[in-house]
XYZ file of C-alpha atoms in Angstrom:
529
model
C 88.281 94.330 184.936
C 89.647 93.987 181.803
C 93.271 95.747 180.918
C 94.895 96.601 177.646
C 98.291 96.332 177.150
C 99.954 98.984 174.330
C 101.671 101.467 173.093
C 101.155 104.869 170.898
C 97.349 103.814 169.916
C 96.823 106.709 167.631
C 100.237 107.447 166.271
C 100.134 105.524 163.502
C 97.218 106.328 162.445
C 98.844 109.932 161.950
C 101.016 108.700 159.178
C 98.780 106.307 157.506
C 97.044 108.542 156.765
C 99.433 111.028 155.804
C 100.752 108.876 153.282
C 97.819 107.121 152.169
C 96.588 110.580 150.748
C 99.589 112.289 149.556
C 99.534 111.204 146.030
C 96.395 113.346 145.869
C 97.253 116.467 148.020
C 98.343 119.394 146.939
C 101.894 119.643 147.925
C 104.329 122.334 147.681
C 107.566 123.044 145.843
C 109.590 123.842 148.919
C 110.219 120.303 151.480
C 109.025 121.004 154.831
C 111.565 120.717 158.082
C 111.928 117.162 159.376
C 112.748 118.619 162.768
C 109.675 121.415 162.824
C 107.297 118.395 162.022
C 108.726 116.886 165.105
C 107.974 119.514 167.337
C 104.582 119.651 165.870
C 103.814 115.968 166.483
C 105.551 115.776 169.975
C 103.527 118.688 171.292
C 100.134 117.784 169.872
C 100.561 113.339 170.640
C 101.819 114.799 174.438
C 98.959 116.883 174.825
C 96.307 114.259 173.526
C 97.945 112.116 176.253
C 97.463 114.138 178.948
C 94.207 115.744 178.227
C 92.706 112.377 177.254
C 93.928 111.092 181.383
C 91.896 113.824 182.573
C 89.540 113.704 180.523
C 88.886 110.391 181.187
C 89.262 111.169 185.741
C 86.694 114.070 185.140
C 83.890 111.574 183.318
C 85.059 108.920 185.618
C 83.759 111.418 188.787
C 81.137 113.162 186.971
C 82.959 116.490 187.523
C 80.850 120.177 186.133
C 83.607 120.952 184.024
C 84.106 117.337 182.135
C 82.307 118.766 178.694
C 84.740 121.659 178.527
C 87.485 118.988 178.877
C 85.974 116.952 176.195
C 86.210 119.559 174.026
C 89.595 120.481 174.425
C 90.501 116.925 174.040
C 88.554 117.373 170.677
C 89.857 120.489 169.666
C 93.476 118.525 170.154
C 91.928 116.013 167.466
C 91.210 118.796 165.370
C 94.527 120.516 165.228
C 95.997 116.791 164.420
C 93.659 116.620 161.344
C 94.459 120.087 160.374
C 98.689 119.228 160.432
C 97.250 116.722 157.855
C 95.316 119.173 155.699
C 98.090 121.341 155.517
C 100.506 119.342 154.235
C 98.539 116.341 152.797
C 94.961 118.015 151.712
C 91.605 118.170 152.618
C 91.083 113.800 151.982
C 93.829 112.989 154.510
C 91.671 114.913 157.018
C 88.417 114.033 156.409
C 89.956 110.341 156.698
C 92.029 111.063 159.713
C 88.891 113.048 161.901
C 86.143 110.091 162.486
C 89.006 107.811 163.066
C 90.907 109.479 166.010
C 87.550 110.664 167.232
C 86.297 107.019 167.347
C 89.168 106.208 169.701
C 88.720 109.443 171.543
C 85.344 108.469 172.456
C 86.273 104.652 173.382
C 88.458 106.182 176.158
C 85.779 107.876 177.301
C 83.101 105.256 176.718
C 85.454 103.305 178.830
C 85.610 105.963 181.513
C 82.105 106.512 181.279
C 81.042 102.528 182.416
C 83.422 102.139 185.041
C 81.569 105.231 186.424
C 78.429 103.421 186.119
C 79.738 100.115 187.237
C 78.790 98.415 184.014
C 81.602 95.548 183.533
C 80.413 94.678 180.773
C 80.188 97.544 178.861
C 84.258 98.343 180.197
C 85.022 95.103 178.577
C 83.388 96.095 175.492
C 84.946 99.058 175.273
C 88.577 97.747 176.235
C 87.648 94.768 173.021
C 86.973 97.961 170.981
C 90.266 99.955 171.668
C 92.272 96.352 170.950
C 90.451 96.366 167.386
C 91.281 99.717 166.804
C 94.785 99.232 167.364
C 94.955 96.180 165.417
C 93.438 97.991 162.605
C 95.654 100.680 163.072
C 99.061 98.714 162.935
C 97.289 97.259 159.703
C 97.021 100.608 158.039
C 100.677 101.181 159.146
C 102.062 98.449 158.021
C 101.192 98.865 154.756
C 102.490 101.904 154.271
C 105.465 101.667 155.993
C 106.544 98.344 156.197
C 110.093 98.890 156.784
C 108.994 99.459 160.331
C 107.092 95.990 160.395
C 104.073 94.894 161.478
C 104.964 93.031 164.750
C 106.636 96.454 166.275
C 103.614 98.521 164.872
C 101.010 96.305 166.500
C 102.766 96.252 170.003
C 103.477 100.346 169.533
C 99.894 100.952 169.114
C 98.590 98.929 172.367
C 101.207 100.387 174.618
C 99.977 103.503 174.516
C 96.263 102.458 174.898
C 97.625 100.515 177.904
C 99.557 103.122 179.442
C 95.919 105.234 179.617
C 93.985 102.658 180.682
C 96.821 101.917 183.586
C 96.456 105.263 184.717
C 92.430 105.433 184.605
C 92.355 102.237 186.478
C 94.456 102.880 189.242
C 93.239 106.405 189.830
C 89.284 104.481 189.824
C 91.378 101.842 192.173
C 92.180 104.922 194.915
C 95.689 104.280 193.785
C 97.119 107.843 192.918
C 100.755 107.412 193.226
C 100.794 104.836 190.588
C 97.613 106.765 188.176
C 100.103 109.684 188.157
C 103.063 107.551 187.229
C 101.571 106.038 184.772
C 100.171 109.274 183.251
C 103.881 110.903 183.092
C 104.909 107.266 180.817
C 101.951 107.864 178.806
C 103.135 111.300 177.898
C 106.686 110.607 177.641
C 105.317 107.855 175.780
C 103.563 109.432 173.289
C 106.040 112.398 172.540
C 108.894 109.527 171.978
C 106.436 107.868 169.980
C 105.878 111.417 167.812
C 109.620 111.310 167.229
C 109.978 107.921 165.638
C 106.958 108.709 163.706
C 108.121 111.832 162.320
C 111.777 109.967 161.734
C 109.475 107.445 159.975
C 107.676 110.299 157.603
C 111.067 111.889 156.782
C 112.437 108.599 155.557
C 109.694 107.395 153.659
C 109.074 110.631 151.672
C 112.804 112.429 151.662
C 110.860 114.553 148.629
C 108.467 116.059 151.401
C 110.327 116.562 154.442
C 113.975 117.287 154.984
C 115.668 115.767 157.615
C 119.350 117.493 157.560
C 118.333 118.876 161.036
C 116.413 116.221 162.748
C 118.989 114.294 164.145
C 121.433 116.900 165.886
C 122.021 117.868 169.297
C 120.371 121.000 168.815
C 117.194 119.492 168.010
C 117.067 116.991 170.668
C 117.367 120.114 173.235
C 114.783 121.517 171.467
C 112.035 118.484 171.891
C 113.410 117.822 175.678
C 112.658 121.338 176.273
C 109.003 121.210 174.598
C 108.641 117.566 176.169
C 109.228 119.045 179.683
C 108.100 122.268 179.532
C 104.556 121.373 177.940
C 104.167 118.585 180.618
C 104.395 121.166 183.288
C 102.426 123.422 181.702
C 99.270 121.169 181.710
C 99.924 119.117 184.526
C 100.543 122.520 186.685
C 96.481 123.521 185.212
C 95.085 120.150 186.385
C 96.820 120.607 189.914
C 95.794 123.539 190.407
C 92.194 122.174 189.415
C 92.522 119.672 191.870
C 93.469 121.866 194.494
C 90.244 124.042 194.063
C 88.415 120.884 194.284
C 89.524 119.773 197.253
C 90.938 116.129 195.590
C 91.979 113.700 197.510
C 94.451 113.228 194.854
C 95.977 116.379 194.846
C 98.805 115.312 196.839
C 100.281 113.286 193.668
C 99.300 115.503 191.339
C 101.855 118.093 192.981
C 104.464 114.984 193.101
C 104.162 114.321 189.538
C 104.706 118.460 189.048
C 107.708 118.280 191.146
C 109.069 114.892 189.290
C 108.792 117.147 186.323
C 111.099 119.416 187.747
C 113.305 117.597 188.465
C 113.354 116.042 184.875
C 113.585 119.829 183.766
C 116.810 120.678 186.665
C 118.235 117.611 184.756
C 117.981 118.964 181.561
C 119.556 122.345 182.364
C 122.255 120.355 184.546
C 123.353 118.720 181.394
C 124.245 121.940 179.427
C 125.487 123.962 182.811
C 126.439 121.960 185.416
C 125.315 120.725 188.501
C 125.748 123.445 190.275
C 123.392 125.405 187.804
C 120.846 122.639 187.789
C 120.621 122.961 191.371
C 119.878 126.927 191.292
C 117.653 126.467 188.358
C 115.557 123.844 190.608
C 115.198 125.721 193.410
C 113.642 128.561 191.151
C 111.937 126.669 188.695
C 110.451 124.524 192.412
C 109.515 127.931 193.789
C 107.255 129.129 190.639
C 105.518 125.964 190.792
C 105.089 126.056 194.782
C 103.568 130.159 194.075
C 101.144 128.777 191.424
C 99.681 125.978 194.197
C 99.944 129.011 196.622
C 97.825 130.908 194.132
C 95.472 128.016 193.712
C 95.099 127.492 197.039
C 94.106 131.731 197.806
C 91.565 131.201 194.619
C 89.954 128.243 196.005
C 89.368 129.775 199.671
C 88.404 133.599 198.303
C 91.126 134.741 199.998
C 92.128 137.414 198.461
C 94.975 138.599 200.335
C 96.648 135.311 200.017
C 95.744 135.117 195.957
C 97.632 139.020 195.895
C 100.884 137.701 197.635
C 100.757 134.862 195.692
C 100.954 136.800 192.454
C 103.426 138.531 193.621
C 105.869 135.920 194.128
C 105.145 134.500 190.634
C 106.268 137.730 189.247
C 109.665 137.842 191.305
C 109.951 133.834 190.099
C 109.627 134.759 186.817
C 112.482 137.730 186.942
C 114.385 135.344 188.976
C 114.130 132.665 185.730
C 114.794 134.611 183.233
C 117.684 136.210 185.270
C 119.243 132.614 185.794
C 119.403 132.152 181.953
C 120.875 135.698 181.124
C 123.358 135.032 183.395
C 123.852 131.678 182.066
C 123.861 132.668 178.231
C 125.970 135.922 178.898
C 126.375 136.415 175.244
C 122.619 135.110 173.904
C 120.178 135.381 177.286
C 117.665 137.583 175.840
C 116.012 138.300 179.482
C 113.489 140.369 178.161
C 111.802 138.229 175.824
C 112.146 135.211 178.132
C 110.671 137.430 180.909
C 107.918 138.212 178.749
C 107.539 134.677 177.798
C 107.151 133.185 180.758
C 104.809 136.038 182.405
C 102.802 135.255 179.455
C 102.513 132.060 180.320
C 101.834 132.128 183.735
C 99.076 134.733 182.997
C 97.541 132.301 181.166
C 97.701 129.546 183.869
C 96.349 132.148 186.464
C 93.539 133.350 184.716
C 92.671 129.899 183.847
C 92.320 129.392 187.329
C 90.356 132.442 188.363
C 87.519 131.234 185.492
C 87.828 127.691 186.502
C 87.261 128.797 190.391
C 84.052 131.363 189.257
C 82.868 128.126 186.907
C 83.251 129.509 183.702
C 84.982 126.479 182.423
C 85.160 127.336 178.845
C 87.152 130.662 179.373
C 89.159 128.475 181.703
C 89.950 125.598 179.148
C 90.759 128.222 176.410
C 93.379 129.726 178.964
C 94.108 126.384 179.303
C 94.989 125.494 175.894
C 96.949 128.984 175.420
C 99.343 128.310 178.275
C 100.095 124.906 176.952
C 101.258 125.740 173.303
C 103.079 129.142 175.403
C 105.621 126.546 176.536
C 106.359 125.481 172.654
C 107.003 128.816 172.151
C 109.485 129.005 174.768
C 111.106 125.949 174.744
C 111.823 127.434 171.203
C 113.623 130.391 172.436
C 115.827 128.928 175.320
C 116.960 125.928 173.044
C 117.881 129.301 170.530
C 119.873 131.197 172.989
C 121.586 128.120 174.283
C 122.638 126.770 170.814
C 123.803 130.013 170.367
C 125.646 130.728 173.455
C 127.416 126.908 172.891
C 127.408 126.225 169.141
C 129.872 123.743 169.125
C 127.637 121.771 171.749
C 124.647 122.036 169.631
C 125.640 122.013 165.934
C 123.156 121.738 163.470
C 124.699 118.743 161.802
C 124.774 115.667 163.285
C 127.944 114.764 165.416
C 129.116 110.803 165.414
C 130.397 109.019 168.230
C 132.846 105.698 167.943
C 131.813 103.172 171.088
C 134.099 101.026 172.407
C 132.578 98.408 174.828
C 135.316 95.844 176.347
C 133.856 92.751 179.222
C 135.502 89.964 180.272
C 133.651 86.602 180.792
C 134.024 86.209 184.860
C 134.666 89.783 185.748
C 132.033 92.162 187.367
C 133.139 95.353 185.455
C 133.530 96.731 181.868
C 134.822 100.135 180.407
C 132.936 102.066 177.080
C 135.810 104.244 175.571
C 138.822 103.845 178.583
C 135.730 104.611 181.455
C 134.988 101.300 183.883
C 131.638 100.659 184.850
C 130.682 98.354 187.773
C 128.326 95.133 186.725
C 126.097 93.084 188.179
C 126.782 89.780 187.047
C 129.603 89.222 184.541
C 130.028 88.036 181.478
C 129.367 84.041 181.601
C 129.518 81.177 179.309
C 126.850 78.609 179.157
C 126.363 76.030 176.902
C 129.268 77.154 174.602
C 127.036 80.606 173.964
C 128.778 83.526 175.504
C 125.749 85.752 177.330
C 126.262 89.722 178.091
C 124.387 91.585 180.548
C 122.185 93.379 177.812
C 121.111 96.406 179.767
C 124.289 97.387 181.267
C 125.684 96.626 177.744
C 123.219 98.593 175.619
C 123.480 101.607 177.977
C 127.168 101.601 177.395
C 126.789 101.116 173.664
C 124.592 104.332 173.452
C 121.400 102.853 173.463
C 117.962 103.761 175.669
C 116.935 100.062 177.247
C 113.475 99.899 179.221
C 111.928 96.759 180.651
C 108.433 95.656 179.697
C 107.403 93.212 183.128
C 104.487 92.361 181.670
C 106.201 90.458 178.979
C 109.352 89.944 180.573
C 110.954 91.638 177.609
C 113.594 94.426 177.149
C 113.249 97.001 174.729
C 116.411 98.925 173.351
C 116.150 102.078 170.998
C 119.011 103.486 169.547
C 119.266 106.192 166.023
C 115.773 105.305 165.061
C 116.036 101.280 165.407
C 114.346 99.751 167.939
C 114.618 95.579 169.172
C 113.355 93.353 171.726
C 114.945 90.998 173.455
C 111.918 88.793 175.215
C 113.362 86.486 178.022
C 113.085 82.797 177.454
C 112.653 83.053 173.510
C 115.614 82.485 171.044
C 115.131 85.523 168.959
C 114.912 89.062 169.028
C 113.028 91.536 167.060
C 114.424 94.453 165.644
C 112.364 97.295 163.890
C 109.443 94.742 163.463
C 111.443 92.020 161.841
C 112.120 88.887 163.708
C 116.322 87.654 164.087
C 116.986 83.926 165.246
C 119.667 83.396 167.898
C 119.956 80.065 166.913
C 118.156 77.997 170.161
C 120.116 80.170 172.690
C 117.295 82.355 174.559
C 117.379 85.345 176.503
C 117.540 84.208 180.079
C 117.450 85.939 183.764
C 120.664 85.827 185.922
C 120.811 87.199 189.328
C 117.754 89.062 188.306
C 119.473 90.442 185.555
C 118.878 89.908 181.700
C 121.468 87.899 179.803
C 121.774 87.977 176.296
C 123.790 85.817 173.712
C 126.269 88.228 172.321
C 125.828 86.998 168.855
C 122.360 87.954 168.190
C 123.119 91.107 170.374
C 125.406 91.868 167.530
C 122.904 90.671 164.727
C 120.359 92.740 166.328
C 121.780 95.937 166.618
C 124.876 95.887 164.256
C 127.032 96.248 166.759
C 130.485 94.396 166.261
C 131.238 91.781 168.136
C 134.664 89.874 168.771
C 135.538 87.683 171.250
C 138.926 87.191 172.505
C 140.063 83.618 171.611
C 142.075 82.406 174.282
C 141.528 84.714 177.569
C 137.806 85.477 177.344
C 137.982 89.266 176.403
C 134.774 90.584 174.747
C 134.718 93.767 172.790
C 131.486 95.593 171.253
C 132.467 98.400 168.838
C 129.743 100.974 167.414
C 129.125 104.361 165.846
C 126.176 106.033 166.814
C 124.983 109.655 166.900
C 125.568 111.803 169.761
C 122.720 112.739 171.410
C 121.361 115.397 173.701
């Protein structure tokens, strides 16, 4: 079986071609918002993930409703081309369509001979996706170089291998780690959408403007979209499952109630723990009433499927009361309550058509509930902005971080606050290494680990670098830095860095004490949500 590794396949195929036809689109006098074309992108990238994972399950098991999924997966491709059209013209998406069908269909190709057993024609089609997003980092790079073509070629085959992780382990019986898998690809994707539409903003400042991108404001806005949206569709294909009977079913839920806890987190961070805690235990009983419901629909059991409808409704008040109460001066319960019984009508009535069969009234539910969670993720991150303005400015807000180590000593304190290490500090060679994930963390940076290249990945105000253990050099934002024949190496099962192209890397400043071994990183970075 052959594997792909990637990242965000199709992303960059979004602004090559956005850019490649601008010069001849018809553009208008007023820029568009920086930040709306980020909630555009993370909401239709997320749902191609997603739908494209099931997509690929229901071909995979031959499934009566598999068609109706295509075409929702297609109608996703659709409304990508037709984000071009608007703002680019009628050439960008014509150019765009046949493209990000062409991978569409690979996935599915894929899908389609492991179902038949055909090796050979998986391998093909794995070759093909590995083309396509070589030819897509090409396109990319041309057009953007700035973000280089290194970076661009490993961002498009992580997100082809994050799908085809999930595909094979759910063909391999192994659901716990298909579902994982699935939630990276999503998250995945939408963080992809973000650097993409940072990307757009900055390479045509005459199109888009970005004075509202960067802000806390807007980050709650895209965590809230991010989260919500994932429920939404993962909540639809649980519920699917549980009419089915699936022996997956069981980790379908799981990945539903990892989302909320992601979600709890989210509300934690702007209330409390306390409130995060309430707002679980709700938000966790509306999800366990929509299984309940899904479970009554399945069995005919009408009875049950009334009760169960019920308690959504009293789930919904009970939501919508948490946030009045919460935004005393901006909770506007009413239109939240309306919101989210909107919603779950959707998801319900989804349900009831998918249960009778009639799969394309289901998958147009479908589709409705899922963009019903933009649409409120809109309106909380508006009442909570507004109940806590100075939490959630519209401008950005700039943070000074002050990292001080010292070589020997398990411990290390960002802005007066210790934090327990690991492994210290150490000097080998005459090179003074840094524990870089500990480090980066502290610095204000988002740090994940890549095991199948032993490399770790930092992203911080729109840069991104990699440090890849054993090599002497990073790479930052496609572009490769030297560290001068001292590599990255493991310690104590820890990644070590040499603190000099740490600081090269990022543009962090570095000083090192001269006599007692002090080390002190100093940064400004933007405050995020």
């Amino acid at each position: 079986m052959m594997r792909l590794k990637g990242k965000l396949a199709l992303l960059g195929l979004c602004l090559v071609l956005l850019l490649s036809c601008a010069a001849g689109a018809q553009a208008g006098s007023a820029r568009e918002s920086a930040a709306e074309l980020r909630v555009r992108l993370d909401a239709l990238l997320g749902e191609h993930a997603l739908l494209a994972v099931f997509a690929m399950q229901k071909r995979y098991d031959g499934v009566a409703d598999y068609q109706q999924a295509a075409v929702l997966l297609g109608k996703n491709s659709e409304r990508l081309a037709a984000t071009l059209r608007s703002t680019y013209g009628e050439e960008a998406a014509k150019t765009f369509e046949p493209l990000w069908s062409s991978y569409v269909e690979a996935l599915l190709n894929y899908a389609q001979a492991a179902a038949a057993g055909e090796e050979t024609a998986r391998t093909q089609a794995a070759n093909g996706l590995e083309a396509y997003d070589k030819e897509l980092a090409l396109f990319w790079a041309r057009l953007l170089p700035d973000l280089g073509a290194a970076g661009l070629e490993e961002g498009t085959k992580r997100h082809t291998d994050l799908m085809l992780q999930a595909f094979d382990a759910y063909t391999d019986k192994n659901d716990a780690a298909a579902y994982k898998a699935m939630r990276e690809a999503y998250a995945n994707a939408v963080a992809s959408a973000d650097l993409l539409a940072a990307g757009m903003a900055a390479q045509s400042p005459d199109r888009f403007d970005a004075s509202g991108m960067k802000t806390r404001k807007a980050d709650l806005r895209a965590a809230l979209g991010r989260l919500l949206g994932e429920h939404a569709l993962t909540a639809a294909f649980a519920m699917q499952k549980s009419i089915a009977g699936a022996s997956d079913f069981d980790q379908a839920a799981a990945a539903l109630n990892r989302n909320a806890e992601d979600l709890a987190a989210a509300v934690a961070s702007v209330y409390g723990e306390t409130a995060g805690a309430s707002f679980h235990t709700a938000w966790t009983s509306r999800t366990r009433y929509i299984l309940d419901y899904a479970k009554a629909a399945a069995s005919k059991d009408e009875s049950a499927r009334t009760i169960a409808a019920g308690n959504l409704e009293k789930a919904q008040a009970e939501l919508a009361q948490f946030f009045a109460d919460a935004n005393p001066q901006h909770g506007g319960k009413p239109e939240l309550l309306n919101g989210l019984s909107t919603q779950i009508r959707q998801m319900t009535k989804a349900l009831d058509h998918s249960a009778l069969g009639e799969y394309a009234a289901a998958y147009e539910r479908m589709e409705t509930a899922y963009a019903q969670m933009s649409l409120l993720a809109d309106l909380l991150a508006q009442e909570i902005s507004d109940q806590y303005p100075d939490r959630f400015p519209d401008a950005p807000a700039s943070v000074q971080k002050t990292v001080t180590m010292q070589i020997g000593v398990k411990e290390l304190t960002v802005n007066g606050q210790t934090i327990r290490m690991d492994v210290s500090p150490t000097l080998r060679g005459g090179v003074v290494y840094i524990p870089l994930r500990v480090v980066a963390e502290a610095a204000g940076a988002t740090v994940t680990w890549d095991a199948a290249t032993s490399t770790t990945r930092l992203a911080w105000g729109g840069n991104q670098a990699s440090f890849p253990v054993g090599l002497d050099q990073a790479e930052v934002n496609g572009r490769k830095k030297s560290a001068g024949g001292a590599p990255t190496v493991m310690q104590d099962g820890r990644v070590m860095v040499p603190i000099d192209i740490l600081g090269e890397a990022t543009g962090w400043k570095a000083e090192l004490g001269k006599d007692n071994g002090s080390i002190r990183l100093t940064t400004t970075v933007e405050e995020r949500f």
